[in-house]
Amino acid sequence: MTQTDLPAAFGFLASAHTGGGPIPTAVFATRGRHTRLSERLRAQTVDAVLVHPDAGPRGAHASDGDILVLFAGEIYNRDEIDGTLSSSSNASEVSDAELVSALFEKYGPHAFRMINGRYAALLVAGTRVLAATDHAGSVPLYVRPEPGHVLAATEVKVLASAGAAVRGAPVPGARRIRGLPGLHQVPAGAVFDIRADTGEVTVHRTWTPPVHRLLAEEGEAVNSVRAALEKAVVRRLRGGRPLVVLSGGIDSSAVAALSAGAATAGIDTLSMGTDVSDEFPQARVVAEHLGSRHREITVGSGDLLALLPHTVHAAESLDPEVIEYLLPLTALYRRIHGSPRRVLTGYGADIPLGGMHREDRLPDLDTAVAVDMDTFDGLNEMSPVLSATAGHWSTHPYWDREVLELLTVLEAGLKRRYGRDKWVLRTAMSDLLPAETVNRPKLGVHEGSGTTTSFSLLVRRAGAAEDEVAAVKARVVQRLFDLTVVGRVHPDDVEVEQIIGKILAEGGR
């Protein structure tokens, strides 16, 4: 694939200040080139480091003397935005950062309500600093606001060397970062509007999960899901030959089928299993049906567990269940060799469709969906750093804003119908996939690759009693976070079994 198929930047570190202030050393887990920039605006000076593909960060920053934008990621509704702005410029010649700047001039901080994308952005205007995430917070963004100085970065570890911080007041709705006082994560679908002189933060919500439900006829719902998902996939292809992570389940197979139908150069597919289990036969059925160039990767369970520190280091999550089911993705991305790739996944469909739940009563299923949608923020499940540690850019069509909103609002009877989970999605894809794929029952999270309980098994083998496993896993992840994220110890230098042994010797404290 060409470098233009990738975003202009994967991440950034920025320091906006009115009277000087050091910028930390930029040590990203994301692999890419680093470009430094320094620009003096009328009221503030901005120093920054952009981490980006080899082609350079053109398009990841824009400025006009009083407004500067840093943008990591990509926008998917560019044409609609361009139409709204009534721009005379060719939309293909206007960068994402320039679009954000133009939207801000028209709408102020509410500009981010217009954007459907996968991004983190920093906008400096006059005496304000705005830090924004996409609707899902899928590109994490961390901010440390102080009077006269605002630090922001797309990875916590980049800010870990910033020195002592002023302990400001809690930011409403924002998560503090363990071990790093004064640092906050910008919530999903939010903008931190920061006063440069005082460090005071006002939070603007730009998106919240919908709570109403749409009552639709079967045919209408099926057609709407098909159209929305196809649109999201097409927007993410960006030319070239995409790579689709394929398990053989309905979620990833749907993305593969729609990609194959739209990508003029064809698609590649990739499946991963372990020495314990795999879904290779099921994935092969789909790959052969679509005519994709397919590859299978087997990772030993021991090698997989050795990636625990790397997964915490990349995802910067403190949730042991999240870390456990991100392990296979970490392993898979690290084994995609060659030039950087654009990778599409079927990740995330279970949350709005209730795929992880087996409730037969529709009120229970709808409650489960509502809870999952209310608690996904801050888990960093879709952080691009997971793939960017190997130089690749991952994107997830099921968490496109339009797809997510549609899937969430559909009433539960369209999600579980005629005894089938994800009925509306299965029916929407029935003409593009083999019947055995469409009808294949839902497995547990990574159950097919044998990694569902790998972390738990490791803890049990170390001697933890059954009632201690959950607490020990949480403590292990905390220690890994403290070492690799806060302490910036390289994951290769961390021995997980030693950490588990020490925790058990301490009585799981």
Short mmCIF file of N, CA, C and O in Angstrom, two decimals, residues 291-347:
data_model
loop_
_atom_site.label_atom_id
_atom_site.label_comp_id
_atom_site.label_asym_id
_atom_site.label_seq_id
_atom_site.Cartn_x
_atom_site.Cartn_y
_atom_site.Cartn_z
N GLY A 291 -12.43 -14.95 -2.32
CA GLY A 291 -11.26 -14.90 -3.18
C GLY A 291 -10.16 -14.01 -2.64
O GLY A 291 -9.38 -13.43 -3.40
N SER A 292 -10.06 -13.89 -1.33
CA SER A 292 -9.02 -13.05 -0.73
C SER A 292 -7.69 -13.78 -0.69
O SER A 292 -7.64 -15.01 -0.74
N ARG A 293 -6.63 -13.03 -0.60
CA ARG A 293 -5.31 -13.59 -0.38
C ARG A 293 -5.18 -13.79 1.13
O ARG A 293 -5.09 -12.84 1.88
N HIS A 294 -5.17 -15.04 1.56
CA HIS A 294 -5.37 -15.37 2.98
C HIS A 294 -4.10 -15.92 3.62
O HIS A 294 -3.33 -16.63 2.98
N ARG A 295 -3.95 -15.60 4.90
CA ARG A 295 -2.80 -16.07 5.66
C ARG A 295 -3.25 -16.49 7.05
O ARG A 295 -4.16 -15.87 7.63
N GLU A 296 -2.62 -17.53 7.59
CA GLU A 296 -2.91 -18.00 8.94
C GLU A 296 -1.66 -17.91 9.80
O GLU A 296 -0.55 -18.24 9.35
N ILE A 297 -1.84 -17.47 11.05
CA ILE A 297 -0.72 -17.32 11.98
C ILE A 297 -1.05 -18.10 13.25
O ILE A 297 -2.14 -17.93 13.83
N THR A 298 -0.13 -18.94 13.67
CA THR A 298 -0.29 -19.67 14.93
C THR A 298 0.73 -19.15 15.93
O THR A 298 1.93 -19.07 15.64
N VAL A 299 0.24 -18.78 17.11
CA VAL A 299 1.10 -18.26 18.17
C VAL A 299 1.03 -19.21 19.35
O VAL A 299 -0.07 -19.58 19.79
N GLY A 300 2.16 -19.64 19.86
CA GLY A 300 2.17 -20.49 21.04
C GLY A 300 1.58 -19.77 22.24
O GLY A 300 1.76 -18.56 22.40
N SER A 301 0.86 -20.50 23.08
CA SER A 301 0.21 -19.86 24.23
C SER A 301 1.22 -19.19 25.15
O SER A 301 0.95 -18.14 25.74
N GLY A 302 2.41 -19.79 25.27
CA GLY A 302 3.45 -19.17 26.09
C GLY A 302 3.93 -17.85 25.50
O GLY A 302 4.13 -16.87 26.22
N ASP A 303 4.10 -17.83 24.18
CA ASP A 303 4.50 -16.59 23.51
C ASP A 303 3.41 -15.53 23.66
O ASP A 303 3.71 -14.33 23.79
N LEU A 304 2.17 -15.97 23.63
CA LEU A 304 1.06 -15.03 23.76
C LEU A 304 1.08 -14.36 25.14
O LEU A 304 0.97 -13.14 25.25
N LEU A 305 1.24 -15.16 26.18
CA LEU A 305 1.23 -14.62 27.54
C LEU A 305 2.43 -13.72 27.79
O LEU A 305 2.36 -12.80 28.61
N ALA A 306 3.51 -13.94 27.07
CA ALA A 306 4.69 -13.08 27.22
C ALA A 306 4.40 -11.67 26.71
O ALA A 306 5.16 -10.73 27.01
N LEU A 307 3.30 -11.52 25.97
CA LEU A 307 2.95 -10.20 25.44
C LEU A 307 2.08 -9.38 26.39
O LEU A 307 1.65 -8.28 26.04
N LEU A 308 1.80 -9.89 27.58
CA LEU A 308 1.02 -9.11 28.55
C LEU A 308 1.62 -7.72 28.79
O LEU A 308 0.90 -6.71 28.74
N PRO A 309 2.93 -7.60 29.07
CA PRO A 309 3.49 -6.26 29.28
C PRO A 309 3.35 -5.37 28.05
O PRO A 309 3.10 -4.16 28.16
N HIS A 310 3.50 -5.96 26.85
CA HIS A 310 3.39 -5.17 25.63
C HIS A 310 1.96 -4.68 25.41
O HIS A 310 1.74 -3.57 24.90
N THR A 311 0.99 -5.51 25.80
CA THR A 311 -0.41 -5.12 25.64
C THR A 311 -0.78 -3.99 26.58
O THR A 311 -1.45 -3.02 26.19
N VAL A 312 -0.35 -4.08 27.84
CA VAL A 312 -0.60 -2.99 28.78
C VAL A 312 0.12 -1.72 28.32
O VAL A 312 -0.43 -0.61 28.36
N HIS A 313 1.34 -1.88 27.87
CA HIS A 313 2.15 -0.75 27.39
C HIS A 313 1.47 -0.04 26.23
O HIS A 313 1.47 1.20 26.15
N ALA A 314 0.86 -0.80 25.31
CA ALA A 314 0.21 -0.20 24.14
C ALA A 314 -1.17 0.35 24.47
O ALA A 314 -1.50 1.49 24.13
N ALA A 315 -2.00 -0.46 25.14
CA ALA A 315 -3.39 -0.05 25.41
C ALA A 315 -3.50 0.93 26.56
O ALA A 315 -4.46 1.69 26.64
N GLU A 316 -2.54 0.90 27.49
CA GLU A 316 -2.55 1.77 28.67
C GLU A 316 -3.88 1.64 29.41
O GLU A 316 -4.48 2.61 29.85
N SER A 317 -4.32 0.39 29.54
CA SER A 317 -5.57 0.08 30.23
C SER A 317 -5.27 -0.63 31.53
O SER A 317 -4.31 -1.39 31.64
N LEU A 318 -6.13 -0.40 32.52
CA LEU A 318 -6.00 -1.05 33.83
C LEU A 318 -7.04 -2.15 34.02
O LEU A 318 -7.15 -2.70 35.11
N ASP A 319 -7.79 -2.47 32.99
CA ASP A 319 -8.83 -3.48 33.09
C ASP A 319 -8.26 -4.84 32.67
O ASP A 319 -7.91 -5.03 31.50
N PRO A 320 -8.18 -5.81 33.59
CA PRO A 320 -7.55 -7.09 33.24
C PRO A 320 -8.31 -7.87 32.18
O PRO A 320 -7.69 -8.58 31.38
N GLU A 321 -9.64 -7.77 32.14
CA GLU A 321 -10.39 -8.47 31.11
C GLU A 321 -10.10 -7.88 29.73
O GLU A 321 -9.95 -8.61 28.75
N VAL A 322 -10.03 -6.56 29.66
CA VAL A 322 -9.69 -5.91 28.40
C VAL A 322 -8.30 -6.34 27.94
O VAL A 322 -8.09 -6.71 26.78
N ILE A 323 -7.34 -6.32 28.85
CA ILE A 323 -5.98 -6.71 28.50
C ILE A 323 -5.95 -8.15 28.01
O ILE A 323 -5.27 -8.48 27.02
N GLU A 324 -6.71 -9.02 28.65
CA GLU A 324 -6.71 -10.43 28.27
C GLU A 324 -7.22 -10.62 26.84
O GLU A 324 -6.63 -11.35 26.05
N TYR A 325 -8.32 -9.97 26.50
CA TYR A 325 -8.81 -10.21 25.15
C TYR A 325 -8.19 -9.33 24.09
O TYR A 325 -8.44 -9.50 22.89
N LEU A 326 -7.30 -8.39 24.51
CA LEU A 326 -6.49 -7.67 23.53
C LEU A 326 -5.19 -8.40 23.21
O LEU A 326 -4.50 -8.05 22.23
N LEU A 327 -4.85 -9.39 24.00
CA LEU A 327 -3.62 -10.15 23.76
C LEU A 327 -3.52 -10.69 22.33
O LEU A 327 -2.47 -10.54 21.68
N PRO A 328 -4.56 -11.35 21.80
CA PRO A 328 -4.44 -11.88 20.44
C PRO A 328 -4.21 -10.79 19.40
O PRO A 328 -3.48 -11.01 18.43
N LEU A 329 -4.84 -9.62 19.58
CA LEU A 329 -4.63 -8.53 18.63
C LEU A 329 -3.18 -8.05 18.68
O LEU A 329 -2.58 -7.76 17.64
N THR A 330 -2.63 -7.94 19.89
CA THR A 330 -1.24 -7.54 20.02
C THR A 330 -0.34 -8.50 19.27
O THR A 330 0.56 -8.10 18.51
N ALA A 331 -0.60 -9.80 19.45
CA ALA A 331 0.22 -10.81 18.77
C ALA A 331 0.05 -10.73 17.27
O ALA A 331 1.02 -10.83 16.51
N LEU A 332 -1.17 -10.55 16.82
CA LEU A 332 -1.45 -10.54 15.39
C LEU A 332 -0.78 -9.35 14.71
O LEU A 332 -0.11 -9.49 13.68
N TYR A 333 -0.95 -8.15 15.27
CA TYR A 333 -0.38 -6.96 14.65
C TYR A 333 1.13 -7.05 14.56
O TYR A 333 1.73 -6.59 13.58
N ARG A 334 1.76 -7.63 15.58
CA ARG A 334 3.22 -7.73 15.58
C ARG A 334 3.74 -8.71 14.53
O ARG A 334 4.93 -8.72 14.23
N ARG A 335 2.84 -9.54 13.99
CA ARG A 335 3.25 -10.52 12.99
C ARG A 335 2.83 -10.17 11.58
O ARG A 335 2.92 -10.97 10.67
N ILE A 336 2.36 -8.95 11.40
CA ILE A 336 2.10 -8.45 10.05
C ILE A 336 3.39 -7.80 9.56
O ILE A 336 3.71 -6.68 9.93
N HIS A 337 4.12 -8.52 8.75
CA HIS A 337 5.43 -8.05 8.31
C HIS A 337 5.30 -7.23 7.02
O HIS A 337 4.27 -7.22 6.36
N GLY A 338 6.36 -6.55 6.69
CA GLY A 338 6.37 -5.77 5.47
C GLY A 338 6.02 -4.32 5.73
O GLY A 338 6.12 -3.82 6.86
N SER A 339 5.60 -3.62 4.70
CA SER A 339 5.30 -2.19 4.81
C SER A 339 4.05 -1.97 5.65
O SER A 339 3.22 -2.87 5.80
N PRO A 340 3.88 -0.78 6.22
CA PRO A 340 2.70 -0.48 7.03
C PRO A 340 1.40 -0.72 6.25
O PRO A 340 1.31 -0.41 5.07
N ARG A 341 0.42 -1.28 6.94
CA ARG A 341 -0.84 -1.65 6.31
C ARG A 341 -2.02 -0.92 6.95
O ARG A 341 -1.99 -0.58 8.14
N ARG A 342 -3.06 -0.75 6.16
CA ARG A 342 -4.37 -0.33 6.68
C ARG A 342 -5.13 -1.60 7.01
O ARG A 342 -5.36 -2.45 6.13
N VAL A 343 -5.54 -1.75 8.28
CA VAL A 343 -6.15 -2.98 8.76
C VAL A 343 -7.58 -2.69 9.20
O VAL A 343 -7.82 -1.82 10.05
N LEU A 344 -8.53 -3.42 8.66
CA LEU A 344 -9.93 -3.33 9.08
C LEU A 344 -10.27 -4.54 9.93
O LEU A 344 -9.81 -5.65 9.66
N THR A 345 -11.05 -4.33 10.96
CA THR A 345 -11.44 -5.42 11.85
C THR A 345 -12.96 -5.45 12.02
O THR A 345 -13.66 -4.50 11.70
N GLY A 346 -13.43 -6.56 12.58
CA GLY A 346 -14.84 -6.67 12.96
C GLY A 346 -15.04 -6.40 14.44
O GLY A 346 -16.08 -6.74 15.00
N TYR A 347 -14.06 -5.74 15.04
CA TYR A 347 -14.08 -5.52 16.48
C TYR A 347 -15.21 -4.57 16.89
O TYR A 347 -15.51 -3.61 16.19
#
